[in-house]
Tab-separated table of C-alpha atoms and ligand atoms in Angstrom:
chain	number	residue	atom	x	y	z
P	1	UNK	CA	90.883	133.457	-1.547
P	2	UNK	CA	93.756	132.800	0.248
P	3	UNK	CA	92.995	134.402	3.459
P	4	UNK	CA	91.629	132.325	6.309
P	5	UNK	CA	88.120	132.283	7.004
P	6	UNK	CA	85.017	131.622	9.309
P	7	UNK	CA	81.941	132.313	7.561
P	8	UNK	CA	82.683	132.769	4.044
P	9	UNK	CA	79.315	132.998	2.421
P	10	UNK	CA	78.680	136.353	5.268
P	11	UNK	CA	82.296	137.750	5.596
P	12	UNK	CA	82.204	138.378	2.053
P	13	UNK	CA	78.908	139.077	1.228
P	14	UNK	CA	78.316	142.476	-1.828
P	15	UNK	CA	77.525	144.858	-0.666
P	16	UNK	CA	74.160	145.935	-2.162
P	17	UNK	CA	73.067	141.699	-0.458
P	18	UNK	CA	74.365	143.231	2.997
P	19	UNK	CA	72.601	146.296	2.634
P	20	UNK	CA	69.561	144.295	1.957
P	21	UNK	CA	70.249	141.691	5.016
P	22	UNK	CA	70.506	145.393	7.088
P	23	UNK	CA	67.224	146.595	6.606
P	24	UNK	CA	66.266	143.638	6.962
P	25	UNK	CA	67.685	142.853	10.623
P	26	UNK	CA	66.957	146.808	11.370
P	27	UNK	CA	63.298	146.311	10.745
P	28	UNK	CA	63.001	143.021	12.978
P	29	UNK	CA	65.240	145.259	15.673
P	30	UNK	CA	62.469	147.731	15.391
P	31	UNK	CA	59.760	145.188	16.157
P	32	UNK	CA	62.128	143.632	19.538
P	33	UNK	CA	62.849	147.102	20.738
P	34	UNK	CA	59.031	147.774	20.713
P	35	UNK	CA	58.676	145.154	23.032
P	36	UNK	CA	59.843	147.206	25.361
P	37	UNK	CA	58.651	149.847	27.965
P	38	UNK	CA	62.013	151.980	27.034
P	39	UNK	CA	61.585	152.192	23.426
P	40	UNK	CA	58.087	152.162	23.114
P	41	UNK	CA	57.890	155.556	24.427
P	42	UNK	CA	61.146	156.774	22.997
P	43	UNK	CA	60.377	155.786	19.535
P	44	UNK	CA	56.028	156.220	20.250
P	45	UNK	CA	57.909	160.168	20.781
P	46	UNK	CA	59.677	160.113	17.409
P	47	UNK	CA	56.372	159.340	16.337
P	48	UNK	CA	58.001	155.558	15.181
P	49	UNK	CA	55.173	152.957	16.288
P	50	UNK	CA	55.327	150.344	13.556
P	51	UNK	CA	58.600	148.450	12.018
P	52	UNK	CA	57.311	149.036	8.632
P	53	UNK	CA	57.975	152.680	9.318
P	54	UNK	CA	61.207	151.874	8.245
P	55	UNK	CA	61.376	151.244	4.494
P	56	UNK	CA	65.179	152.849	3.802
P	57	UNK	CA	68.524	152.127	5.957
P	58	UNK	CA	68.102	155.715	5.734
P	59	UNK	CA	65.204	155.992	7.957
P	60	UNK	CA	67.788	154.866	10.588
P	61	UNK	CA	68.290	158.876	10.788
P	62	UNK	CA	64.601	159.352	11.968
P	63	UNK	CA	65.128	156.978	14.913
P	64	UNK	CA	66.098	158.148	18.273
P	65	UNK	CA	69.342	158.304	19.981
P	66	UNK	CA	70.151	156.155	23.071
P	67	UNK	CA	72.648	156.499	25.565
P	68	UNK	CA	74.266	154.420	28.310
P	69	UNK	CA	72.418	157.461	31.059
P	70	UNK	CA	69.146	155.461	29.265
P	71	UNK	CA	70.328	152.010	29.521
P	72	UNK	CA	71.195	153.121	33.538
P	73	UNK	CA	67.616	154.541	33.701
P	74	UNK	CA	66.076	151.673	33.050
P	75	UNK	CA	67.881	149.123	34.897
P	76	UNK	CA	67.382	146.642	35.598
P	77	UNK	CA	64.672	145.215	33.209
P	78	UNK	CA	63.316	148.487	31.404
P	79	UNK	CA	65.055	147.499	27.757
P	80	UNK	CA	64.263	143.625	28.368
P	81	UNK	CA	62.700	142.596	24.918
P	82	UNK	CA	61.946	139.189	26.073
P	83	UNK	CA	60.194	137.003	28.830
P	84	UNK	CA	62.381	136.810	31.794
P	85	UNK	CA	62.812	133.134	30.874
P	86	UNK	CA	63.883	133.093	27.752
P	87	UNK	CA	67.126	135.232	28.949
P	88	UNK	CA	69.995	132.887	29.878
P	89	UNK	CA	72.451	135.167	30.972
P	90	UNK	CA	73.706	138.637	31.171
P	91	UNK	CA	76.366	140.845	31.440
P	92	UNK	CA	76.865	144.162	33.322
P	93	UNK	CA	79.914	146.572	31.950
P	94	UNK	CA	82.256	146.730	33.795
P	95	UNK	CA	81.630	150.699	35.675
P	96	UNK	CA	84.579	152.219	34.348
P	97	UNK	CA	83.174	155.647	33.993
P	98	UNK	CA	79.960	154.888	36.291
P	99	UNK	CA	77.242	152.272	37.203
P	100	UNK	CA	76.763	149.608	35.080
P	101	UNK	CA	73.961	148.462	32.461
P	102	UNK	CA	73.126	145.599	32.398
P	103	UNK	CA	72.691	143.390	29.139
P	104	UNK	CA	70.413	140.175	28.768
P	105	UNK	CA	70.966	136.985	26.278
P	106	UNK	CA	69.100	134.764	24.965
P	107	UNK	CA	70.533	131.635	23.690
P	108	UNK	CA	69.940	132.022	20.150
P	109	UNK	CA	72.103	135.628	21.190
P	110	UNK	CA	74.681	133.851	22.814
P	111	UNK	CA	75.166	131.243	20.009
P	112	UNK	CA	75.288	135.048	17.941
P	113	UNK	CA	77.773	136.541	19.242
P	114	UNK	CA	80.189	132.839	19.871
P	115	UNK	CA	79.357	132.992	15.597
P	116	UNK	CA	80.825	136.417	15.794
P	117	UNK	CA	83.879	135.511	17.970
P	118	UNK	CA	84.663	132.667	15.869
P	119	UNK	CA	85.267	135.014	13.063
P	120	UNK	CA	87.084	137.287	14.702
P	121	UNK	CA	89.836	134.066	15.941
P	122	UNK	CA	89.739	132.677	12.869
P	123	UNK	CA	90.189	136.167	10.731
P	124	UNK	CA	94.048	136.471	12.472
P	125	UNK	CA	94.953	132.994	11.226
P	126	UNK	CA	95.015	131.541	14.675
P	127	UNK	CA	92.762	127.938	14.353
P	128	UNK	CA	91.994	124.587	16.334
P	129	UNK	CA	95.568	124.194	16.518
P	130	UNK	CA	96.019	127.362	19.051
P	131	UNK	CA	96.300	126.449	22.595
P	132	UNK	CA	94.456	129.784	23.489
P	133	UNK	CA	95.068	131.576	27.275
P	134	UNK	CA	92.279	134.068	27.439
P	135	UNK	CA	93.749	136.184	30.409
P	136	UNK	CA	90.909	138.299	30.699
P	137	UNK	CA	88.175	138.476	33.391
P	138	UNK	CA	85.543	135.873	34.036
P	139	UNK	CA	82.731	136.936	34.888
P	140	UNK	CA	80.455	139.830	34.418
P	141	UNK	CA	83.242	141.216	32.197
P	142	UNK	CA	82.787	140.209	29.376
P	143	UNK	CA	85.978	139.481	27.628
P	144	UNK	CA	85.857	136.770	29.396
P	145	UNK	CA	83.530	134.225	28.653
P	146	UNK	CA	83.161	136.006	25.079
P	147	UNK	CA	86.389	135.311	23.709
P	148	UNK	CA	85.979	131.247	25.648
P	149	UNK	CA	82.996	130.705	24.099
P	150	UNK	CA	84.161	131.565	20.183
P	151	UNK	CA	87.571	129.954	20.881
P	152	UNK	CA	86.099	127.256	21.791
P	153	UNK	CA	83.417	127.043	18.863
P	154	UNK	CA	87.292	127.159	16.457
P	155	UNK	CA	88.353	124.386	18.026
P	156	UNK	CA	91.282	125.248	20.545
P	157	UNK	CA	91.882	124.145	23.888
P	158	UNK	CA	91.427	127.207	25.755
P	159	UNK	CA	93.079	127.479	28.757
P	160	UNK	CA	90.284	129.462	31.036
P	161	UNK	CA	93.371	131.673	33.239
P	162	UNK	CA	90.885	134.454	33.474
P	163	UNK	CA	93.206	137.777	34.855
P	164	UNK	CA	95.932	138.035	37.209
P	165	UNK	CA	97.743	135.904	39.301
P	166	UNK	CA	100.785	136.647	36.837
P	167	UNK	CA	102.900	133.903	37.790
P	168	UNK	CA	100.755	131.400	37.670
P	169	UNK	CA	99.678	132.833	34.252
P	170	UNK	CA	103.482	132.285	33.070
P	171	UNK	CA	103.612	129.044	34.352
P	172	UNK	CA	100.131	127.901	32.133
P	173	UNK	CA	102.076	129.603	28.974
P	174	UNK	CA	104.960	127.752	29.544
P	175	UNK	CA	103.338	123.990	30.333
P	176	UNK	CA	101.035	124.224	28.142
P	177	UNK	CA	103.393	125.703	25.451
P	178	UNK	CA	100.633	128.180	24.416
P	179	UNK	CA	100.205	129.613	21.541
P	180	UNK	CA	97.696	132.829	21.324
P	181	UNK	CA	96.805	135.040	24.783
P	182	UNK	CA	93.877	137.441	25.273
P	183	UNK	CA	94.846	140.241	27.724
P	184	UNK	CA	94.832	143.979	27.748
P	185	UNK	CA	98.132	145.271	26.193
P	186	UNK	CA	98.858	146.657	30.087
P	187	UNK	CA	98.492	143.558	30.928
P	188	UNK	CA	100.968	141.911	28.235
P	189	UNK	CA	103.556	144.299	28.532
P	190	UNK	CA	103.436	143.195	32.697
P	191	UNK	CA	103.472	140.230	31.559
P	192	UNK	CA	106.427	140.509	29.580
P	193	UNK	CA	107.950	142.645	32.661
P	194	UNK	CA	107.859	139.727	35.550
P	195	UNK	CA	109.165	137.091	33.152
P	196	UNK	CA	112.618	137.240	34.042
P	197	UNK	CA	111.441	137.247	37.440
P	198	UNK	CA	109.753	134.421	37.101
P	199	UNK	CA	112.926	133.090	35.655
P	200	UNK	CA	111.243	132.330	32.899
P	201	UNK	CA	112.273	132.954	28.877
P	202	UNK	CA	111.236	133.867	25.849
P	203	UNK	CA	112.397	130.596	23.894
P	204	UNK	CA	110.217	128.369	26.437
P	205	UNK	CA	106.942	129.334	25.155
P	206	UNK	CA	105.505	129.457	22.358
P	207	UNK	CA	103.588	132.151	22.105
P	208	UNK	CA	103.159	133.540	18.472
P	209	UNK	CA	99.959	135.965	18.657
P	210	UNK	CA	97.704	137.737	21.157
P	211	UNK	CA	94.394	139.418	20.917
P	212	UNK	CA	94.658	142.988	23.143
P	213	UNK	CA	91.317	145.023	23.764
P	214	UNK	CA	89.387	146.406	26.378
P	215	UNK	CA	91.475	150.110	26.671
P	216	UNK	CA	92.618	152.517	24.485
P	217	UNK	CA	96.123	151.718	23.140
P	218	UNK	CA	98.904	153.395	20.592
P	219	UNK	CA	100.017	151.568	17.509
P	220	UNK	CA	103.073	152.186	19.013
P	221	UNK	CA	101.718	150.020	22.423
P	222	UNK	CA	101.297	147.739	19.403
P	223	UNK	CA	103.908	147.463	17.774
P	224	UNK	CA	106.482	146.985	21.442
P	225	UNK	CA	104.513	143.985	22.454
P	226	UNK	CA	105.158	142.793	19.082
P	227	UNK	CA	108.873	143.098	19.107
P	228	UNK	CA	108.984	141.640	22.954
P	229	UNK	CA	107.263	138.820	22.848
P	230	UNK	CA	108.210	138.675	18.430
P	231	UNK	CA	104.721	138.157	18.209
P	232	UNK	CA	101.756	139.096	15.749
P	233	UNK	CA	99.052	141.537	18.187
P	234	UNK	CA	95.514	141.879	16.791
P	235	UNK	CA	93.507	144.611	17.751
P	236	UNK	CA	90.062	143.635	19.323
P	237	UNK	CA	87.052	146.140	20.226
P	238	UNK	CA	83.951	145.695	21.536
P	239	UNK	CA	81.703	146.732	24.163
P	240	UNK	CA	79.236	145.114	26.912
P	241	UNK	CA	76.027	147.066	25.464
P	242	UNK	CA	76.971	145.474	22.336
P	243	UNK	CA	76.946	141.633	23.073
P	244	UNK	CA	81.426	142.718	24.252
P	245	UNK	CA	84.362	141.446	21.950
P	246	UNK	CA	83.608	139.904	18.672
P	247	UNK	CA	81.822	143.623	17.255
P	248	UNK	CA	85.350	144.496	14.948
P	249	UNK	CA	88.531	143.044	14.960
P	250	UNK	CA	91.673	142.891	12.945
P	251	UNK	CA	92.797	140.539	10.389
P	252	UNK	CA	96.183	138.960	9.456
P	253	UNK	CA	96.173	142.185	7.822
P	254	UNK	CA	96.209	144.629	10.587
P	255	UNK	CA	94.863	147.398	9.013
P	256	UNK	CA	91.567	148.500	11.090
P	257	UNK	CA	89.395	146.848	12.481
P	258	UNK	CA	86.730	145.272	10.144
P	259	UNK	CA	83.378	145.883	11.965
P	260	UNK	CA	80.859	142.925	11.765
P	261	UNK	CA	78.202	144.688	9.162
P	262	UNK	CA	75.272	142.272	9.546
P	263	UNK	CA	75.306	142.175	12.847
P	264	UNK	CA	76.131	145.617	13.745
P	265	UNK	CA	74.772	149.282	11.670
P	266	UNK	CA	77.465	151.494	12.451
P	267	UNK	CA	76.988	155.569	12.026
P	268	UNK	CA	80.033	158.187	13.134
P	269	UNK	CA	78.565	161.431	14.385
P	270	UNK	CA	80.241	164.491	15.907
P	271	UNK	CA	79.590	163.676	19.567
P	272	UNK	CA	78.810	167.923	19.679
P	273	UNK	CA	76.325	168.577	16.576
P	274	UNK	CA	75.347	164.879	15.974
P	275	UNK	CA	76.049	165.542	12.419
P	276	UNK	CA	77.278	161.855	10.427
P	277	UNK	CA	81.153	162.643	9.848
P	278	UNK	CA	82.625	161.810	6.417
P	279	UNK	CA	85.008	159.320	5.650
P	280	UNK	CA	87.963	159.278	7.671
P	281	UNK	CA	86.481	162.085	10.127
P	282	UNK	CA	86.745	160.718	13.629
P	283	UNK	CA	83.530	161.456	15.802
P	284	UNK	CA	81.849	159.392	17.880
P	285	UNK	CA	80.715	155.184	16.995
P	286	UNK	CA	76.899	154.844	17.106
P	287	UNK	CA	75.792	151.464	16.900
P	288	UNK	CA	72.633	149.199	15.897
P	289	UNK	CA	72.344	145.656	16.743
P	290	UNK	CA	70.822	143.778	14.252
P	291	UNK	CA	70.725	140.575	15.807
P	292	UNK	CA	70.084	140.940	19.570
P	293	UNK	CA	66.962	139.108	20.859
P	294	UNK	CA	66.977	139.714	24.847
P	295	UNK	CA	68.045	143.686	24.437
P	296	UNK	CA	68.243	145.471	21.389
P	297	UNK	CA	69.908	148.654	21.219
P	298	UNK	CA	69.695	151.321	18.368
P	299	UNK	CA	71.839	154.296	17.093
P	300	UNK	CA	73.531	153.447	20.808
P	301	UNK	CA	76.097	156.252	21.923
P	302	UNK	CA	79.627	154.867	22.457
P	303	UNK	CA	81.834	157.307	23.508
P	304	UNK	CA	84.310	155.997	21.711
P	305	UNK	CA	86.231	158.205	18.930
P	306	UNK	CA	87.235	156.495	15.793
P	307	UNK	CA	86.408	156.745	11.667
P	308	UNK	CA	85.411	154.490	9.070
P	309	UNK	CA	88.670	153.481	6.584
P	310	UNK	CA	88.645	154.126	3.256
P	311	UNK	CA	90.014	151.926	0.769
P	312	UNK	CA	89.455	147.901	0.835
P	313	UNK	CA	91.861	145.243	3.164
P	314	UNK	CA	93.690	143.268	0.925
P	315	UNK	CA	91.875	140.041	2.492
P	316	UNK	CA	88.744	141.036	0.701
P	317	UNK	CA	86.256	140.985	3.509
P	318	UNK	CA	83.477	143.858	2.440
P	319	UNK	CA	82.783	144.413	5.683
P	320	UNK	CA	84.236	148.082	6.403
P	321	UNK	CA	87.058	149.041	8.963
P	322	UNK	CA	86.956	151.402	11.798
P	323	UNK	CA	90.404	153.083	12.633
P	324	UNK	CA	92.085	152.348	15.845
P	325	UNK	CA	89.954	153.628	18.752
P	326	UNK	CA	91.314	157.226	19.855
P	327	UNK	CA	90.339	157.547	23.137
P	328	UNK	CA	86.742	158.241	24.431
P	329	UNK	CA	85.141	161.545	23.923
P	330	UNK	CA	83.965	161.381	27.600
P	331	UNK	CA	88.066	160.324	27.733
P	332	UNK	CA	90.189	163.785	26.830
P	333	UNK	CA	91.199	165.859	29.262
P	334	UNK	CA	91.103	169.827	29.033
P	335	UNK	CA	94.685	171.236	30.208
P	336	UNK	CA	94.808	174.415	30.607
P	337	UNK	CA	92.049	174.740	28.056
P	338	UNK	CA	93.926	172.128	25.934
P	339	UNK	CA	92.017	169.141	24.693
P	340	UNK	CA	94.821	166.233	25.123
P	341	UNK	CA	94.062	162.212	24.806
P	342	UNK	CA	95.823	159.952	27.348
P	343	UNK	CA	96.699	157.887	24.051
P	344	UNK	CA	98.648	161.148	22.697
P	345	UNK	CA	101.102	160.725	25.747
P	346	UNK	CA	101.111	157.430	25.542
P	347	UNK	CA	101.989	157.572	21.568
P	348	UNK	CA	105.298	159.401	23.197
P	349	UNK	CA	106.319	157.387	25.743
P	350	UNK	CA	106.310	154.000	23.848
P	351	UNK	CA	108.265	155.286	21.455
P	352	UNK	CA	110.771	156.132	23.487
P	353	UNK	CA	113.020	153.356	23.548
P	354	UNK	CA	114.447	153.749	27.503
P	355	UNK	CA	111.172	153.638	28.330
P	356	UNK	CA	109.795	150.933	30.481
P	357	UNK	CA	106.289	149.812	30.511
P	358	UNK	CA	103.683	151.685	33.303
P	359	UNK	CA	102.734	155.365	33.274
P	360	UNK	CA	100.589	157.747	34.767
P	361	UNK	CA	99.291	160.598	33.932
P	362	UNK	CA	98.176	163.317	36.831
P	363	UNK	CA	96.905	166.272	36.458
P	364	UNK	CA	95.988	169.396	39.860
P	365	UNK	CA	95.744	172.553	40.066
P	366	UNK	CA	98.190	174.981	41.317
P	367	UNK	CA	96.985	178.269	41.472
P	368	UNK	CA	94.538	178.972	38.670
P	369	UNK	CA	96.703	176.612	35.721
P	370	UNK	CA	96.557	173.376	35.524
P	371	UNK	CA	99.750	170.972	35.603
P	372	UNK	CA	100.229	167.951	34.084
P	373	UNK	CA	102.917	165.639	36.263
P	374	UNK	CA	103.699	162.529	33.797
P	375	UNK	CA	104.988	159.637	35.341
P	376	UNK	CA	106.957	156.939	33.555
P	377	UNK	CA	108.782	153.804	34.236
P	378	UNK	CA	112.124	153.541	32.852
P	379	UNK	CA	114.159	150.117	32.664
P	380	UNK	CA	116.195	149.815	36.083
P	381	UNK	CA	119.706	149.296	33.979
P	382	UNK	CA	119.390	153.652	33.834
P	383	UNK	CA	119.383	154.175	37.434
P	384	UNK	CA	123.464	152.783	37.435
P	385	UNK	CA	124.562	155.708	34.914
P	386	UNK	CA	125.244	159.076	35.654
P	387	UNK	CA	122.498	161.757	36.571
P	388	UNK	CA	123.239	163.276	33.485
P	389	UNK	CA	122.011	160.822	30.989
P	390	UNK	CA	118.142	160.548	33.637
P	391	UNK	CA	118.617	164.504	33.379
P	392	UNK	CA	118.693	164.192	29.368
P	393	UNK	CA	115.653	161.700	29.169
P	394	UNK	CA	113.864	163.633	31.253
P	395	UNK	CA	113.698	166.911	29.268
P	396	UNK	CA	114.547	164.948	25.651
P	397	UNK	CA	110.703	163.718	27.269
P	398	UNK	CA	109.358	166.592	28.429
P	399	UNK	CA	109.648	168.128	24.983
P	400	UNK	CA	108.501	165.489	22.427
P	401	UNK	CA	105.388	165.504	25.038
P	402	UNK	CA	105.306	169.117	24.479
P	403	UNK	CA	105.706	169.179	20.639
P	404	UNK	CA	102.859	166.312	20.733
P	405	UNK	CA	99.704	167.349	23.007
P	406	UNK	CA	101.109	171.499	23.445
P	407	UNK	CA	101.250	171.298	27.370
P	408	UNK	CA	104.600	171.014	28.775
P	409	UNK	CA	104.879	168.326	30.822
P	410	UNK	CA	106.300	167.465	34.320
P	411	UNK	CA	108.209	164.288	33.379
P	412	UNK	CA	108.888	161.864	36.589
P	413	UNK	CA	111.310	158.509	35.805
P	414	UNK	CA	110.774	155.812	38.317
P	415	UNK	CA	112.480	152.584	38.693
P	416	UNK	CA	110.544	149.254	36.729
P	417	UNK	CA	107.590	148.087	39.542
P	418	UNK	CA	107.644	151.190	41.175
P	419	UNK	CA	103.952	152.140	40.030
P	420	UNK	CA	100.737	150.483	41.068
P	421	UNK	CA	99.630	148.056	38.243
P	422	UNK	CA	96.524	147.210	36.844
P	423	UNK	CA	95.080	143.472	36.380
P	424	UNK	CA	92.816	144.675	34.148
P	425	UNK	CA	92.080	147.806	32.756
P	426	UNK	CA	94.796	149.986	33.472
P	427	UNK	CA	93.802	153.364	35.222
P	428	UNK	CA	95.607	155.790	33.547
P	429	UNK	CA	94.756	159.103	34.373
P	430	UNK	CA	94.635	160.442	38.210
P	431	UNK	CA	92.953	164.116	38.028
P	432	UNK	CA	92.760	165.899	41.788
P	433	UNK	CA	91.580	168.913	40.649
P	434	UNK	CA	88.793	170.181	42.202
P	435	UNK	CA	84.790	169.551	40.224
P	436	UNK	CA	83.102	172.919	39.547
I	501	LIG	P1	83.481	147.330	28.499
I	501	LIG	O1	81.789	147.887	28.344
I	501	LIG	O2	83.078	147.089	29.992
I	501	LIG	O3	83.881	145.906	28.083
I	501	LIG	O4	84.269	148.808	27.392
I	501	LIG	C1	84.076	149.355	26.635
I	501	LIG	C2	84.971	150.441	26.120
I	501	LIG	O5	86.385	149.874	26.572
I	501	LIG	C3	84.532	150.710	24.857
I	501	LIG	O6	83.393	151.208	25.164
I	501	LIG	C4	85.929	151.731	24.383
I	501	LIG	O7	85.758	152.401	25.310
I	501	LIG	C5	87.042	150.287	25.119
I	501	LIG	N1	87.818	149.704	24.090
I	501	LIG	C6	87.593	148.741	24.282
I	501	LIG	N2	88.083	147.939	23.342
I	501	LIG	C7	89.102	148.344	22.950
I	501	LIG	C8	89.961	148.029	21.482
I	501	LIG	N3	90.566	147.817	21.007
I	501	LIG	N4	90.951	150.122	21.609
I	501	LIG	C9	90.513	150.689	22.486
I	501	LIG	N5	89.385	150.668	23.438
I	501	LIG	C10	88.801	149.899	23.676
I	502	LIG	ZN1	91.176	142.176	6.341
């Protein structure tokens, strides 16, 4: 097989062998989970008291779901399945949607996570020959240390730049001829817009790949990053409850994200009825860890919306692919009764060549109706032209958005650099409507 591979035995495993492995690991995971007070109670209520009660992968359906609220309620130790002295690290979620949750790791957990990330990196064609600058936060957020360990294992030269300080990022990229970066898509767009003011042009850099993730983004945004930098950008999906990065990643073919099925069992369910979705039908991603010792999680409801892709990837890996994350079930905005995903708005903006790299969605109440305002930065040169051009662009964007989301927004055009910038996950939505 002529594609870069980290662990051929696992990555090209036959489906039958993979499923046998999944069953063995699911049983071990249930055994491990039964060591925690939380799961002893929860599984006990469902009549599951022994790992042998799981006799086939179909028995997964008899296991109750775990939610983020369960994790919060079990904070800090309720889901710890090993003695504290066996745990060597903990991470908490970023708390984007509320109070944090904690995940503990044993040495083997960290080692296994590192292997998964090394697989992902290698699948994109990156290797020990690359200089890797990790622009995500080092700390409780998993994107920093997660990618760091994986990249070191691959043998890359790692620059642990962490997030922020764009001027320093650019200097590091230039001085060490960074070839691969890891960042949120919004931050990479911001970094590109800052190159000129730093007096650096692309010819002085050696960048060829980016790993982008941690926040929802559209295919258009990926293409925009690729075109602006002249590189290939690979989608990286993960969440701290499932370690962090390394859950699913695109390979060189960039046709969906391979989910490592020896490490995670994936289900896609209708978030309202919890009925299993068919292939290519969008629903909520539910994940079960298959390898974790310190914090095993069974049927964890991620709130992320996506679907299994059908068919086979040309790379030949048997691990099935997830489609790009469409958003979160709790991300969805309801504007005058219409369901809108921020990613749909982003899609329209990024398809419009005049639009710059930053935008903000604001919703407020006007009388009994919701009012949606889309504020977007456009390239500076457009403000020096005549006012008619700006008016045309505003109208064109308003119309394009209306036909995509079925709500007519107020469109505001802003100069580059005037909207708030975030160095981590971008906060794209400001909802000013009163709660009820
Ligand atoms: P955290 O646990 O703080 O790392 O946040 C994880 C969440 O970030 C996931 O549940 C997703 O909602 C989001 N996320 C991570 N990677 C991606 C990605 N590649 N595309 C879309 N959303 C992502
Ligand atoms: Zn592939």
